[in-house]
Coordinates of C-alpha atoms and ligand atoms in Angstrom, one line a residue:
X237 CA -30.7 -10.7 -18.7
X238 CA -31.4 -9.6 -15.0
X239 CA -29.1 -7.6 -12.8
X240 CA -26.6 -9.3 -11.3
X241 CA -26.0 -9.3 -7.3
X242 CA -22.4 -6.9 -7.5
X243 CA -20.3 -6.8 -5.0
X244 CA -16.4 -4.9 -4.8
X245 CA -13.6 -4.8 -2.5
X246 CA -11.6 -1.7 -2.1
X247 CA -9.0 -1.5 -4.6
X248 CA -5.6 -1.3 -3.0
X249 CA -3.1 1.1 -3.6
X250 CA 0.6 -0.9 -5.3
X251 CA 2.7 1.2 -3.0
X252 CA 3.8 -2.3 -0.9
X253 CA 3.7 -6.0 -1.4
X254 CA -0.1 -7.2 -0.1
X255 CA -0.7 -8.2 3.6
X256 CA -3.0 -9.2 5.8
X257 CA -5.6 -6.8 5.5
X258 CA -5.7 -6.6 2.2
X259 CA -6.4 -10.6 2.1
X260 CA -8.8 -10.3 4.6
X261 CA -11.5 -8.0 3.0
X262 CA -10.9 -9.8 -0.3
X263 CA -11.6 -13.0 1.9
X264 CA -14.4 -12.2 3.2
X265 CA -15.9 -10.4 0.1
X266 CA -15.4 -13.8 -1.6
X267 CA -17.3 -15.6 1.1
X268 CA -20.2 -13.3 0.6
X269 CA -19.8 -14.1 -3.0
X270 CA -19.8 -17.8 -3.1
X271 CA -22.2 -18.2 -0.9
X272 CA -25.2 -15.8 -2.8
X273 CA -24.2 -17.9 -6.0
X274 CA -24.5 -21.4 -4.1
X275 CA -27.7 -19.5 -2.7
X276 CA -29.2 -19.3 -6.9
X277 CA -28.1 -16.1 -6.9
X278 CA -26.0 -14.4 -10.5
X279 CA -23.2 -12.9 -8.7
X280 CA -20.2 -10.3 -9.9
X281 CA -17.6 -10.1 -7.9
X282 CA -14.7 -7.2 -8.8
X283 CA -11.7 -6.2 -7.2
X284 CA -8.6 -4.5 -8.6
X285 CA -5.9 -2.3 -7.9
X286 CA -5.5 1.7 -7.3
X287 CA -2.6 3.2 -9.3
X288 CA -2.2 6.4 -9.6
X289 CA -1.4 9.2 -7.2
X290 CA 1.9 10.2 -4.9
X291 CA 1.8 7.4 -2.9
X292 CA 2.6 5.0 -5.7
X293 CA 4.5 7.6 -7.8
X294 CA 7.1 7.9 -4.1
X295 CA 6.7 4.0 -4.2
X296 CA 7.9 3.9 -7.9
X297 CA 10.2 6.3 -7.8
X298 CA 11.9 5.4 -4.5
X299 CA 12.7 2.2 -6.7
X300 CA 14.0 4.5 -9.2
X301 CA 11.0 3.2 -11.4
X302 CA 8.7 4.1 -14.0
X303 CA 5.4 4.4 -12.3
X304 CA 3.7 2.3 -14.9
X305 CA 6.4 -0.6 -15.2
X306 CA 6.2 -0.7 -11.2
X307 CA 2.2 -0.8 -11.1
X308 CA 2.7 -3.4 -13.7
X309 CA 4.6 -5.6 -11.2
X310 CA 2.7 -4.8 -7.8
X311 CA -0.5 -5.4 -9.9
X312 CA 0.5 -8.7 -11.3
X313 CA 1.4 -9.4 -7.1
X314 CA -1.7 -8.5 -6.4
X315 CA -3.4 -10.5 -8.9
X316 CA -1.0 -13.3 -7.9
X317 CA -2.7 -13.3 -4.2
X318 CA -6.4 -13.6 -5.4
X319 CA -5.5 -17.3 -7.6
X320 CA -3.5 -17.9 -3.8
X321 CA -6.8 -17.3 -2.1
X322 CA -9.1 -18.9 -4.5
X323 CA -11.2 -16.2 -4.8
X324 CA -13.8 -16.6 -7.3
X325 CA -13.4 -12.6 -8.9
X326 CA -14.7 -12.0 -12.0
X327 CA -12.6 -9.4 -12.8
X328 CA -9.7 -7.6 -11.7
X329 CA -9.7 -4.0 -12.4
X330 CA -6.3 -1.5 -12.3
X331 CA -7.2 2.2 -12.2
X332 CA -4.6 2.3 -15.3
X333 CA -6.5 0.4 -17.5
X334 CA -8.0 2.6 -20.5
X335 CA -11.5 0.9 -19.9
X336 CA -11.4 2.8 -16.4
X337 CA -9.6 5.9 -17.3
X338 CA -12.3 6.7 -19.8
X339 CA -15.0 6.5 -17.1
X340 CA -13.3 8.9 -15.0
X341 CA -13.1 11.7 -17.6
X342 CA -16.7 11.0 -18.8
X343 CA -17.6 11.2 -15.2
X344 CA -15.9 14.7 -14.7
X345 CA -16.5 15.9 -18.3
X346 CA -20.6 15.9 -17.7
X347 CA -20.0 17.1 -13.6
X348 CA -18.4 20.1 -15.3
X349 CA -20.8 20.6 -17.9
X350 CA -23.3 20.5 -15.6
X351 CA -21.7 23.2 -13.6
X352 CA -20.8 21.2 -10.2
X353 CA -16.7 21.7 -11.2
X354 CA -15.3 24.9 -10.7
X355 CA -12.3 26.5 -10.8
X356 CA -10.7 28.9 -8.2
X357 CA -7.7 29.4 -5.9
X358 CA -6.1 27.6 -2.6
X359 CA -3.8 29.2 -0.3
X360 CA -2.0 26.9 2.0
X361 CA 0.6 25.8 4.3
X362 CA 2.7 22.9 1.5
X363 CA 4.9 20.8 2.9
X364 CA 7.5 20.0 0.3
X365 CA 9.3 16.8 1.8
X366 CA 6.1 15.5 2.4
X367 CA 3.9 16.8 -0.8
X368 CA 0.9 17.7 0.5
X369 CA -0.5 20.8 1.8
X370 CA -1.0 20.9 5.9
X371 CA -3.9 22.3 8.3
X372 CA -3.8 23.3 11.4
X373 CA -4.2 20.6 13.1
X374 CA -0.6 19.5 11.7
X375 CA 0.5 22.3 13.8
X376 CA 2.5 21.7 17.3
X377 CA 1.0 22.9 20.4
X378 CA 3.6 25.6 19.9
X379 CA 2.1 26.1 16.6
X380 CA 5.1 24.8 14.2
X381 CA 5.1 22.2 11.8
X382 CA 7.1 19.1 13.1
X383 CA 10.7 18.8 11.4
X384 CA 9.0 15.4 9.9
X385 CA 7.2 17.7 7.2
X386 CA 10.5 19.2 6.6
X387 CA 10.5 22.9 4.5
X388 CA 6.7 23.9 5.0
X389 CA 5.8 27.4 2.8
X390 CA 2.8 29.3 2.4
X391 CA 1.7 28.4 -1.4
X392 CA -1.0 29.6 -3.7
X393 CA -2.3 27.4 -6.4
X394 CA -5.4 27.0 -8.7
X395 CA -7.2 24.2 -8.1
X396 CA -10.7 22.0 -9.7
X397 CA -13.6 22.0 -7.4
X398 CA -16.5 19.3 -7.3
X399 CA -19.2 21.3 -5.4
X400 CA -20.3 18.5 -2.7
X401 CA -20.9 21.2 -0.1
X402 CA -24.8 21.6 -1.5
X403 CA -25.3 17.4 -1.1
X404 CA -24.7 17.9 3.0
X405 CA -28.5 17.8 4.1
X406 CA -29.7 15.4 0.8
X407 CA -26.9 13.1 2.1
X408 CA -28.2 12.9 5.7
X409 CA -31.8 12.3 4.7
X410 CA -30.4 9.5 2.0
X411 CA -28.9 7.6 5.3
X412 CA -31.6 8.3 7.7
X413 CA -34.1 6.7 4.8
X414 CA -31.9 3.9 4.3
X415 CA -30.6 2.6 7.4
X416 CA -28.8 -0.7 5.4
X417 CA -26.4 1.9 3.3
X418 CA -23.8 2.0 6.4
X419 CA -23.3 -1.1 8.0
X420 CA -22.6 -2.1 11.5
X421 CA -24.8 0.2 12.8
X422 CA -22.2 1.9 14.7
X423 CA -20.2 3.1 11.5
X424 CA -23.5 4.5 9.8
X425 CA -24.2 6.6 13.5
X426 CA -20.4 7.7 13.3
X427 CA -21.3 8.8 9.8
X428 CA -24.1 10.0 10.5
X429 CA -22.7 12.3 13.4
X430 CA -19.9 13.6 11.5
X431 CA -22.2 15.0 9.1
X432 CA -24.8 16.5 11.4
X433 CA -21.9 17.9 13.7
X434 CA -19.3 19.5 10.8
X435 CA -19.5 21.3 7.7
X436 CA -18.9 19.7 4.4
X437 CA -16.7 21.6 2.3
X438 CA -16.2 21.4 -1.4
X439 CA -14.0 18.8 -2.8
X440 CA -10.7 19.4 -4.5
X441 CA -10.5 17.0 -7.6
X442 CA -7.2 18.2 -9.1
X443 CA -3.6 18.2 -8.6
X444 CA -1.5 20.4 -10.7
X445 CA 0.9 18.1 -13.1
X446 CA 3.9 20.4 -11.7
X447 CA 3.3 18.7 -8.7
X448 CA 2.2 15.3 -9.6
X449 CA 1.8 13.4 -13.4
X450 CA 0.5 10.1 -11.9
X451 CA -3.1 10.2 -12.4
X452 CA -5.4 10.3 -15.0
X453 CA -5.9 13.8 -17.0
X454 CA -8.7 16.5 -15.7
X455 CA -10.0 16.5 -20.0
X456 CA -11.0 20.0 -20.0
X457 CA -7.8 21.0 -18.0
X458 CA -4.7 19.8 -19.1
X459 CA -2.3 21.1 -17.1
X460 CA -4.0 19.0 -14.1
X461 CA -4.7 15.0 -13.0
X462 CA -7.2 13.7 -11.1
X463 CA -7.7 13.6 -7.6
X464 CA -6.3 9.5 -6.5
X465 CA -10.0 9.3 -4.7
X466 CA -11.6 10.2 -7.3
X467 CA -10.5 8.5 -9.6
X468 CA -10.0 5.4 -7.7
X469 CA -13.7 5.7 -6.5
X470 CA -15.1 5.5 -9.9
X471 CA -13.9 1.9 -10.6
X472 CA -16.8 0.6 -9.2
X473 CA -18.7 2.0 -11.5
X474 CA -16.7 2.0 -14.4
X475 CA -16.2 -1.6 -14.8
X476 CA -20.1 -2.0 -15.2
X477 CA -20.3 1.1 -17.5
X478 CA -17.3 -0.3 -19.8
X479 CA -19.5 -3.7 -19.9
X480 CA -22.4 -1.6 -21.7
X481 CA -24.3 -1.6 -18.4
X482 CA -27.5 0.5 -19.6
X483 CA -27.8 1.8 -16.0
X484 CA -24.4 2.6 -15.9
X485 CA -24.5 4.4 -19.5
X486 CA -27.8 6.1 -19.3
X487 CA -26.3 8.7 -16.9
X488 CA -23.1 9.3 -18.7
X489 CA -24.7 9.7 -22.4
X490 CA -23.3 12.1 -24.4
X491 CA -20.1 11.6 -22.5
X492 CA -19.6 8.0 -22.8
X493 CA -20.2 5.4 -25.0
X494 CA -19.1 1.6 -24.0
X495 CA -16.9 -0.1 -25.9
X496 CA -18.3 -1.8 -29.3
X497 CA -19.6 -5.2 -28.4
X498 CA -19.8 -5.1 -25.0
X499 CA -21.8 -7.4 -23.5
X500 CA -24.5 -5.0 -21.3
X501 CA -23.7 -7.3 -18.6
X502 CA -26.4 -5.6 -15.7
X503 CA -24.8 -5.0 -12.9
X504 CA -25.5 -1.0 -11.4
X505 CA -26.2 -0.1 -8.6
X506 CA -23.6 -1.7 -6.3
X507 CA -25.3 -4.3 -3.9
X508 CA -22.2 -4.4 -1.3
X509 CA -18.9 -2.5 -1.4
X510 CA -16.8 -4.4 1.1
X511 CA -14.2 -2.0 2.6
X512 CA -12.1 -0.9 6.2
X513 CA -12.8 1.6 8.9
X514 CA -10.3 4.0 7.5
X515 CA -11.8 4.6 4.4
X516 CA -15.7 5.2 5.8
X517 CA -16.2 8.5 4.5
X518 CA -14.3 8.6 1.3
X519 CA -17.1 5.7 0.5
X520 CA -19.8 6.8 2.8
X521 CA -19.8 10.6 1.8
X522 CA -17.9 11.5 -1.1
X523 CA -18.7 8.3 -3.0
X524 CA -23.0 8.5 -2.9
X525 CA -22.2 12.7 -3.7
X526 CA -20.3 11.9 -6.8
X527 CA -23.1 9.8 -7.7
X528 CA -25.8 11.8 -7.0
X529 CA -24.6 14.7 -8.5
X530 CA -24.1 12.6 -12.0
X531 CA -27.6 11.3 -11.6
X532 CA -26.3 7.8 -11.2
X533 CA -28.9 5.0 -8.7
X534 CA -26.9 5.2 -5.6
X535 CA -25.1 1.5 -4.3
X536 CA -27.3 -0.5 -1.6
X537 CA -24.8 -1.2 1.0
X538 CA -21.2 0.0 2.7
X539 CA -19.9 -2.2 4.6
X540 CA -17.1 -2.1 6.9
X541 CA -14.7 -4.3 8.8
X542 CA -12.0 -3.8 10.9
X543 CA -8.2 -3.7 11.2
X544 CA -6.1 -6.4 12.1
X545 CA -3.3 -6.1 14.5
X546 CA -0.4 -8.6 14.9
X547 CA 0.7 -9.5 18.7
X548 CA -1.6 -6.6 19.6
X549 CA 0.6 -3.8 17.9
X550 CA 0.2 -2.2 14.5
X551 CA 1.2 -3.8 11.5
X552 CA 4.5 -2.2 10.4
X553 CA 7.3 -3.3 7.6
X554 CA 9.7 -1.5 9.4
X555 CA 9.5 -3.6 12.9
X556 CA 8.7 -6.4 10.8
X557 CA 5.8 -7.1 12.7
X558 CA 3.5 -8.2 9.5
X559 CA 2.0 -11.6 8.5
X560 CA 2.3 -12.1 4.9
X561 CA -0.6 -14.1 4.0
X562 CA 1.3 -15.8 0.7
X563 CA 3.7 -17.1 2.8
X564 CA 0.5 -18.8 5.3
X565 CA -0.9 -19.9 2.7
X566 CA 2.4 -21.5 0.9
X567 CA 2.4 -23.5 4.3
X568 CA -0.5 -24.0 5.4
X569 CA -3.2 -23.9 2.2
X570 CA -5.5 -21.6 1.6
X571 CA -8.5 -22.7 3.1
X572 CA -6.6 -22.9 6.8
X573 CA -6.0 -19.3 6.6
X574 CA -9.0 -18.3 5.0
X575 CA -11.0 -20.2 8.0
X576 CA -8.9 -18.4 10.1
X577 CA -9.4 -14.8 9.4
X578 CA -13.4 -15.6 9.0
X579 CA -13.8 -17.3 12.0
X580 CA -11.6 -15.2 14.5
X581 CA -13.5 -12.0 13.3
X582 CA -17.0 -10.9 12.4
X583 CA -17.1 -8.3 10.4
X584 CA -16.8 -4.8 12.3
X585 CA -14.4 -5.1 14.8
X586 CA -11.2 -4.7 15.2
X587 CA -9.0 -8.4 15.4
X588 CA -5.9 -9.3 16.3
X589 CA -4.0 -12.4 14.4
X590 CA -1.1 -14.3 16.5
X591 CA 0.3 -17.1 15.3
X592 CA -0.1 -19.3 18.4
X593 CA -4.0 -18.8 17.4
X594 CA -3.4 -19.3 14.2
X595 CA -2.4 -22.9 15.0
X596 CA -4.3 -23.5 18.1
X597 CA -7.9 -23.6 15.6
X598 CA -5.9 -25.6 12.7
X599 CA -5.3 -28.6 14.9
X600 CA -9.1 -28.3 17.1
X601 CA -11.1 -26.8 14.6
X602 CA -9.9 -27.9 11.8
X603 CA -7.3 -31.3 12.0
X604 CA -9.4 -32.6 15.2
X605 CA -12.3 -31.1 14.4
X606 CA -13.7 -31.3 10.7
X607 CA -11.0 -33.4 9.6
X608 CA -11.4 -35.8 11.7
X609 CA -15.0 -36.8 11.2
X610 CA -15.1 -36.7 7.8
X611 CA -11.9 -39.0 8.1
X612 CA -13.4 -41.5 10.8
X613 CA -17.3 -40.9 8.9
X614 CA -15.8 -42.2 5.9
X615 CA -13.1 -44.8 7.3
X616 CA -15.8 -46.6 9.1
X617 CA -18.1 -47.0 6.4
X618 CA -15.8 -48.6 4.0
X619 CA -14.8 -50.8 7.1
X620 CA -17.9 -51.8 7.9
X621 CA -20.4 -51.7 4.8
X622 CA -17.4 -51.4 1.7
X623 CA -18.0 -48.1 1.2
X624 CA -21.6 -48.5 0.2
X625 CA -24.2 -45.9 1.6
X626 CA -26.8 -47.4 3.6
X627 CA -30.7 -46.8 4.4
X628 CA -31.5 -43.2 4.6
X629 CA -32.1 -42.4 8.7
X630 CA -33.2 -39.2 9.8
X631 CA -31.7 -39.3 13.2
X632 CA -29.6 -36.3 12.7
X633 CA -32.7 -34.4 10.4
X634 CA -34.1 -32.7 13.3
X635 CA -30.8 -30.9 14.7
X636 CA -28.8 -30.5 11.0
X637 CA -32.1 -28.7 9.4
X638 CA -32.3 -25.4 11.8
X639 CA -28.3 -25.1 11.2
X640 CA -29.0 -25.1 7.4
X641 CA -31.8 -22.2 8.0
X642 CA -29.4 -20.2 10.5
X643 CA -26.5 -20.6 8.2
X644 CA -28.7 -19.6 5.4
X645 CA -29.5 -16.4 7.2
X646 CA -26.4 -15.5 8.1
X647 CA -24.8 -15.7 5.1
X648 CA -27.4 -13.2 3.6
X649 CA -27.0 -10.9 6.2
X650 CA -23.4 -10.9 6.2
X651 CA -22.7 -12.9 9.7
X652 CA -19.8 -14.7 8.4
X653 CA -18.3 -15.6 11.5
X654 CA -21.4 -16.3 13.3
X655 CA -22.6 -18.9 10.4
X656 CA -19.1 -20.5 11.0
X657 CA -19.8 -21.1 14.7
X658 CA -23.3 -22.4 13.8
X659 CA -21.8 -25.3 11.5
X660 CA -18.9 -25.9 13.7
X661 CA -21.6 -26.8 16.1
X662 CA -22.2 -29.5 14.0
X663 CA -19.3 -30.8 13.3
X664 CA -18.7 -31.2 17.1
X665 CA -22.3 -32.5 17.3
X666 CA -21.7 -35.1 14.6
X667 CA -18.0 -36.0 16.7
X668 CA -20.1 -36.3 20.1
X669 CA -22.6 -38.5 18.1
X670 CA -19.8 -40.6 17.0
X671 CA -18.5 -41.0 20.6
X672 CA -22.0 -41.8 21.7
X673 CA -23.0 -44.5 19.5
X674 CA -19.4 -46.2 19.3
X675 CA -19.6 -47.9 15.8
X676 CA -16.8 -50.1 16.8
X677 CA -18.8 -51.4 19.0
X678 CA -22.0 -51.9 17.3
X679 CA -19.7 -53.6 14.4
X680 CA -19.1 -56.2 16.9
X681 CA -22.5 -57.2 17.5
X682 CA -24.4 -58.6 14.1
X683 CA -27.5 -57.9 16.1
X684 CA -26.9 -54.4 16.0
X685 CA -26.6 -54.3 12.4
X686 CA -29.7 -51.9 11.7
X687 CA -28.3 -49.6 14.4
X688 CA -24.7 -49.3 12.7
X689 CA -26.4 -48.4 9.4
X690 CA -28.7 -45.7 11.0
X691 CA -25.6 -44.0 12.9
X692 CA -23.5 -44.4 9.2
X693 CA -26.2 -42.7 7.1
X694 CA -26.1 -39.9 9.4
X695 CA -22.3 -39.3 9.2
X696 CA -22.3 -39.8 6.2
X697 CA -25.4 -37.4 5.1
X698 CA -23.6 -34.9 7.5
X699 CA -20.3 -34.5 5.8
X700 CA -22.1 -34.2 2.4
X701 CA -24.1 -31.3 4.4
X702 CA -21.1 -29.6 5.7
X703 CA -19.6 -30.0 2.3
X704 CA -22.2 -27.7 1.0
X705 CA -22.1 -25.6 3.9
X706 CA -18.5 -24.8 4.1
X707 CA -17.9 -24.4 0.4
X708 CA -18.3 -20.5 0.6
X709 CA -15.4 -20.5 3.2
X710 CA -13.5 -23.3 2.5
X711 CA -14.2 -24.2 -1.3
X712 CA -11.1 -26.0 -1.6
X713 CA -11.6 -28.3 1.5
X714 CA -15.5 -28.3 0.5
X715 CA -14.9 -30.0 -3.0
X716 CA -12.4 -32.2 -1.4
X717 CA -15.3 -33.4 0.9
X718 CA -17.6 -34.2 -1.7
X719 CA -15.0 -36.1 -3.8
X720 CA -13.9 -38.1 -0.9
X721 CA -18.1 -38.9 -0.9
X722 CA -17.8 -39.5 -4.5
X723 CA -20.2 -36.9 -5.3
X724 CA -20.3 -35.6 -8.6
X725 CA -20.2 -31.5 -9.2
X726 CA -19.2 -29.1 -6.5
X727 CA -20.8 -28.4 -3.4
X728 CA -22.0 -25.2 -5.0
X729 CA -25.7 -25.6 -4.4
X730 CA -26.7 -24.5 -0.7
X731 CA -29.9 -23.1 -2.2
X732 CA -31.8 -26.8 -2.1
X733 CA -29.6 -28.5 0.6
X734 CA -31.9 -30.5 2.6
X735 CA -31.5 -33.7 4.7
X736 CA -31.9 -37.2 3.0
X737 CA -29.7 -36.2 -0.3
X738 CA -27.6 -39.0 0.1
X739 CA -28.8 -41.9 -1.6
X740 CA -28.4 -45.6 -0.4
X741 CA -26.4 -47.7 -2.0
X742 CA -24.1 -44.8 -3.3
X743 CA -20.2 -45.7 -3.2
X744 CA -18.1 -43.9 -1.5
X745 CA -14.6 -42.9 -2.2
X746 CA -11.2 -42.6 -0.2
X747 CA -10.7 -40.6 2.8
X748 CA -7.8 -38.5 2.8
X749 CA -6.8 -36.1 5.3
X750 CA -8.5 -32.5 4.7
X751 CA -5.8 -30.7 7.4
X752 CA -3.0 -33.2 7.5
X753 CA -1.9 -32.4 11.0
X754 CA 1.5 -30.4 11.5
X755 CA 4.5 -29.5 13.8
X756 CA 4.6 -26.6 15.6
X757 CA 6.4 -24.7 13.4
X758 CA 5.7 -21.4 11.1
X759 CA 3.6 -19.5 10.3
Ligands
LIG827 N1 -6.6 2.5 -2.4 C1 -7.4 2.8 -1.3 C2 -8.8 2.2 -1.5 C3 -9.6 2.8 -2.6 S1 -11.2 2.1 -2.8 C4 -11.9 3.0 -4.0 C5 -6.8 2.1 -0.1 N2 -5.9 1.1 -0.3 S2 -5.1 0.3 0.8 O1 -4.3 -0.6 0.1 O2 -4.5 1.2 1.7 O3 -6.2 -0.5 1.6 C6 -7.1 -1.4 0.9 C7 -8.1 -2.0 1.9 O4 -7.4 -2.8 2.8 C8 -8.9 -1.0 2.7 O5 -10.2 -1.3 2.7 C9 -8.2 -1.0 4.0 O6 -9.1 -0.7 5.1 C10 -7.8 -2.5 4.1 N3 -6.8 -2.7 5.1 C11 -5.5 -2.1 5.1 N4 -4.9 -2.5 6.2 C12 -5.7 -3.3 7.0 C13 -5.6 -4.0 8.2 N5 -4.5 -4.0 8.9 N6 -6.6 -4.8 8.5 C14 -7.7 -4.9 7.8 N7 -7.9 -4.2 6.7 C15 -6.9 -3.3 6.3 O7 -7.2 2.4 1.0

């Protein structure tokens, strides 16, 4: 067995139903996904849920639940939304699960043993209402804390310390050397500055249980859990270690031993971990320390997308102001919202969704668009030939070819939206062609018979292409394509799509509408 390609989103915390962010990076991490495996690649794709902490434990309580009962329901929501999407995960990891909490204490069992935990006091400023301790830059200009913090007190407490401090220069020379760890440049160069610019400081990995219970046990102190970032940090690695991942295990013997028949599934180091501006340094700084410190192969690549807005503002429950991507995709199907997100956004920037946007690229993009020619392709060759695939013509060959290349590249190199653009070039392309060379016309004229075959081949061979194209966006809509061709499988095999596949004297099937088009209504 080889290592697979392995790729994560970030886990998301169960403190709130799942919105449109959340669907977005899992979105686009699925794209990435599909499209390595229709590229040959063996691909693992994990995403999960984070669990523990006081964020969830106010969430639960608030509820007046159980912490566990209510992670059990947000969890199941969350793993509701990734069937919605279609993404093609090939696991789902919550930061309950046994299989992860006994990664986490191996993890911090050997960091102590090797003497980079340590134990010693905090003094600071706590804010009770609020549960967490303040700095100064929580301070007023008047230097008071905000009523919003409510009772702030000078508190002392013993804490766990990882010692990160001593990784500050290692780290720096890890990213100069390695200039694909952070990507878009800009968020490596905003890494990189904060760490040539401020001191690290140690890292406090416990909370005391009189404080907080939710989280998974510091092992060698009891009276303490885990740090939420640490442990949530760690599922990407203990999903492959629980699998009997020898590069996972190596590093943890003595500490760790995967379950008894696991399968040794490679997967370590981390090709891609998919994840939002916000979280930059937790994955950026903390994440490689941790696993440098355990002696673990550090992941390839971070990389980061932006935040969406809606209407421009921030995304808040409490103006209502969110867009709750089950309820897109219970109207409009997966694949229009999935197209959406992709295409409005490369990955990086910031976006914003509206929802006049939203429908303005399902009817031209999509309905008009896509929908349309493999509609009309289709239509016109049962009208004019019963369905039957003529002579191969290359007509098309010499424009569709470089756009397979492109979109090849770009999906590799993570240009999601830019590959989009590339093969909606053909789509309008193959519509333009259609407008050009007027079938209905040439159907008229028997001496244009040769003619009307040549321009059918190439619509036809073209919708097959986008099929294969499109299926790491829009799998659904992709199959659909090829079924409506009659082609048996999926469209899962980008790696040898070349011109000519289609062979003459194929049938075809029925067309039926890909984005049947809609009133202006919703979303
Ligand atoms: N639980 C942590 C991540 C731990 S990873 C080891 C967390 N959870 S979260 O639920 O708050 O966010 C999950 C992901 O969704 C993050 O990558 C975050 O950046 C992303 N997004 C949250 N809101 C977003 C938008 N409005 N837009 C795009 N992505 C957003 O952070």
């Amino acid at each position: 067995m080889s290592k697979r390609f392995y790729i994560t989103t970030a886990i998301d915390y169960v403190n709130g139903q799942p919105h449109l962010g959340h669907a977005y990076e899992k979105v686009i991490t699925d794209v990435i996904a599909r499209a390595r495996r229709s590229l040959g690649q063996e691909v693992f794709f994990l995403t999960g849920t984070d669990e523990h902490g006081q964020k969830v434990e106010r969430a639960a309580r608030a509820e007046g639940r159980e912490p566990q009962a209510y992670c059990d329901e947000l969890a199941a929501r969350f793993q509701a939304l990734t069937l919605k999407l279609n993404l093609s995960n090939d696991d789902f990891i919550r930061t309950t699960q046994p299989r992860h909490r006994a990664v986490v204490a191996a993890l911090l069992n050997k960091l102590h043993a090797q003497g980079d935990i340590y134990k010693a006091p905090y003094r600071g400023w706590y804010s009770w209402k609020e549960e967490t301790f303040l700095t100064d830059k929580d301070r007023e200009p008047d230097g008071t804390f905000a009523p919003q913090w409510g009772e702030v007190t000078e508190i002392e407490e013993e804490n766990w310390y990882f010692r990160m401090s001593r990784f500050q220069d290692w780290l720096i020379g890890h990213i100069e050397a390695n200039p694909g760890f952070v990507r878009p440049d800009y968020r490596r160069n905003e890494v990189l500055g904060f760490l040539r610019t401020q001191k690290l400081d140690d890292l406090c990995i416990s909370r005391p249980k009189a404080r907080l219970s939710w989280g998974i046990p510091i092992p060698f102190a009891p009276d303490y859990v885990n740090y939420v970032w640490f442990d949530a940090l760690t599922n990407y690695f203990s999903l492959p270690a629980s699998l009997g991942d020898p590069v996972a295990t190596a590093p943890l013997a003595g500490f760790y031993a995967a379950p008894e028949g696991a399968p040794g599934t490679e997967l370590w180091p981390a090709d891609v971990h998919v994840i939002g501006k916000d979280i930059v340094k937790f994955h950026a700084v903390y994440w490689p320390i941790m696993l440098q410190a355990a002696g673990v192969p550090l992941p390839r690549t971070v990389l980061v997308h932006g935040w969406w807005q809606k209407d421009g503002a921030k995304m808040s429950k409490t103006t209502g102001n969110v867009v709750d991507p089950i309820a897109v995709v219970d109207e409009w199907g997966a694949d229009a919202f999935r197209y959406y997100v992709v295409r409005e956004l490369a990955i990086g920037p910031d976006g914003n969704w509206t929802d006049a946007g939203f429908r303005a690229r399902y009817a031209a993009e999509l309905a008009n668009g896509l929908g349309n020619l493999v509609n009309r392709s289709l239509s016109m060759l049962r009208r004019y030939r019963g369905g039957i695939v003529p002579a191969r013509s290359d007509a098309l060959a010499a424009e569709v070819t470089p756009i397979i290349e492109s979109v090849r590249r770009d999906l590799l190199d993570f240009e999601l939206q830019s590959a989009l653009q590339r093969i909606w070039g053909l789509v309008n392309r193959a519509n333009q062609y259609v407008d050009h060379t007027a079938p209905f016309k040439l159907a008229k004229d028997p001496a244009q018979a040769a003619r009307l075959d040549e321009v059918l081949y190439n619509l036809v061979e073209t919708c097959r292409l986008l099929g294969l194209l499109l299926w790491p966006f829009i799998p659904g809509s992709a199959e659909k394509i090829f079924s409506q061709l009659a082609l048996p499988g999926a469209p899962n095999r980008l790696a040898d799509a070349a011109w000519g596949g289609m062979n003459p004297g194929h049938p075809v099937g029925e067309p039926q509408p890909l984005f049947p088009r809609r009133e202006a209504t919703g979303p």
